[in-house]
C-alpha atoms as one frame of an Amber mdcrd trajectory, in Angstrom:
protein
  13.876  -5.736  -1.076  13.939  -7.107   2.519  11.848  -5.891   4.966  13.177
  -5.116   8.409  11.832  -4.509  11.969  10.651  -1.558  13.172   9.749  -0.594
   9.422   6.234   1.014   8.890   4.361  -1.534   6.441   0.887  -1.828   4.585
  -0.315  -5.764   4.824  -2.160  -6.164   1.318  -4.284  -9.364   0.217  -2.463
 -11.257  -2.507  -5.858 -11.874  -3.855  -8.077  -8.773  -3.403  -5.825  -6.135
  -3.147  -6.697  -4.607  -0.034  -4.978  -3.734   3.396  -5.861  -4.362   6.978
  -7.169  -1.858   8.567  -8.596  -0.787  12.382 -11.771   0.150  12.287 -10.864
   3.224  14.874  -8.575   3.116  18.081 -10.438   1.387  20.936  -9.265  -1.754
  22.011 -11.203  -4.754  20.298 -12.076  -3.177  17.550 -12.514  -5.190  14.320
  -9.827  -5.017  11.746 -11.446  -4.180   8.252 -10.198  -4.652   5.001 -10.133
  -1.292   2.977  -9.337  -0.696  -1.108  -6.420   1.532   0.073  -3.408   2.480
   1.896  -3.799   5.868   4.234  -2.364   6.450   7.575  -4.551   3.895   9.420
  -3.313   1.012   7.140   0.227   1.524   8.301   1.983  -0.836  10.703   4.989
  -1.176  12.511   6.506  -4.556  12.428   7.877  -5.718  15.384   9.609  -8.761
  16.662   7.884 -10.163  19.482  10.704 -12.110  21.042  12.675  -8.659  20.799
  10.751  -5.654  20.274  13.970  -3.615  19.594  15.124  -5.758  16.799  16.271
  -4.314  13.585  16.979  -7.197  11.634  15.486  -8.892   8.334  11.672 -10.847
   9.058  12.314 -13.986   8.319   9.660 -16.464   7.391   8.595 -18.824  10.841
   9.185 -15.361  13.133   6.848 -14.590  15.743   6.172 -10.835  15.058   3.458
  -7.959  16.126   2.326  -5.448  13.947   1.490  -2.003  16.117  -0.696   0.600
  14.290   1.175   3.847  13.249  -1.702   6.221  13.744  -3.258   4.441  17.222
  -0.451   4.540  19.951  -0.362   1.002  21.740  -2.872  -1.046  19.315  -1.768
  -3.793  18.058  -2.829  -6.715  15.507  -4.696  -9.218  17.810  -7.095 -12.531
  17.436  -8.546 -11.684  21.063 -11.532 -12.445  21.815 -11.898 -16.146  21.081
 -10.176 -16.650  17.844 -12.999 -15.370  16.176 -11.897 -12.059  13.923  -9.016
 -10.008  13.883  -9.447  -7.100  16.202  -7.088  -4.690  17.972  -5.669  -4.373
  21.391  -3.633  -2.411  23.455  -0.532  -4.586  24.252   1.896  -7.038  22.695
   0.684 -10.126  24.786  -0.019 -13.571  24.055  -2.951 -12.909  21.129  -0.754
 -10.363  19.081   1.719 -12.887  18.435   1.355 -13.614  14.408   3.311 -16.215
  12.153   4.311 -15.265   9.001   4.111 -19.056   7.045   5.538 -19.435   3.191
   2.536 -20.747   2.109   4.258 -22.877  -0.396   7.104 -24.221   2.180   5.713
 -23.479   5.655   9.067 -24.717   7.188  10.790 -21.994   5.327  12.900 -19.645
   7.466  13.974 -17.242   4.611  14.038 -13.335   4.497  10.830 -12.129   3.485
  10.738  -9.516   0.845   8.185  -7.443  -1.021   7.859 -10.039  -3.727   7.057
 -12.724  -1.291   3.971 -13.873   0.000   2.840 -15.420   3.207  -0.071 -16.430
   5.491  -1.286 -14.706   8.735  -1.319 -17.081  11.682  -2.158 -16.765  15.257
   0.303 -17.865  17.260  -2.206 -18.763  19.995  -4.710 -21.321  19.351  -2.147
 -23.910  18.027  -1.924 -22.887  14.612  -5.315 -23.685  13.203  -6.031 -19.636
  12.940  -5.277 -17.548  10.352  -6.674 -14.072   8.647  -9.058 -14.321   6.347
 -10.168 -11.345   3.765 -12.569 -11.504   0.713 -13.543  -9.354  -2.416 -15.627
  -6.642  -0.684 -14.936  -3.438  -1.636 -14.683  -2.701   2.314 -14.613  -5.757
   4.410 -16.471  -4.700   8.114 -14.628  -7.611   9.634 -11.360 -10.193   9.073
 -12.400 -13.464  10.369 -10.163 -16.000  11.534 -10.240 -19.890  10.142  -8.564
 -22.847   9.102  -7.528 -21.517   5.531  -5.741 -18.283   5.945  -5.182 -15.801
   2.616  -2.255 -15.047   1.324  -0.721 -11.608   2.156   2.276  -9.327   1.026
   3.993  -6.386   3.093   4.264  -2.764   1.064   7.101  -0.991   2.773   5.839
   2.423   3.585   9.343   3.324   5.553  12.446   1.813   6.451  13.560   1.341
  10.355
């Protein structure tokens, strides 16, 4: 099934199972990863380059993900490329590549079979989100080798 702009998503490590999540609504706050999907793990997917956009995500597109339950906070690698945190615009550190990690010059629809890494737009490239096997994760770092990642659909746009 392709997944679509403005649909509310879960993002869910291909490895671990578990979902990025914001650790509560104030700006910077670090993104955790939790064993389960409830109403802070949902996010809107936009298209940066047009935030009205209704059409398929395509691998290679520059997207934000806004958090259903926290108006205005949005998936960010501010400050300093260190963790994944929120904030509360689509600027220049909320801009996220989705990269086929198998062909990462692949501009095909994404669906909910496919998998792909996280990376930060800003910083050149060389940042991507990084979860591991704890049962709840207090912080997503950013590094060189990214995890792989799937979207659940949660609703259609």
């Amino acid at each position: 099934m392709n997944i679509n702009y403005q649909a509310s998503v879960a993002i869910q490590s291909a490895e671990f199972f578990n979902f990025l999540s914001p650790g509560g609504g104030a700006k910077e706050t670090p993104i955790h990863a939790a064993p389960w999907i409830n109403v802070w793990e949902a996010w809107k997917i936009i298209n940066f380059n047009d935030p009205s956009s209704t059409a398929n995500v395509k691998f290679g597109d520059i997207v934000s993900f806004e958090n259903n339950n926290f108006s205005s906070r949005f998936l960010s690698g501010f400050p300093g490329y260190v963790q994944v945190t929120t904030m509360d615009a689509m600027q220049d550190f909320e801009r996220w590549k989705l990269v086929d990690p198998t062909n990462p010059s692949s501009t095909a629809d994404i669906t909910t079979a496919n998998l792909f890494v996280l990376q930060l737009v800003n910083g050149g490239g060389s940042h991507h989100a990084q979860v591991t096997g704890e049962n709840i994760q207090q912080s997503v770092p950013l590094g060189s080798l990214g995890s792989e990642f799937r979207l659940i659909q949660l609703s259609v746009s």
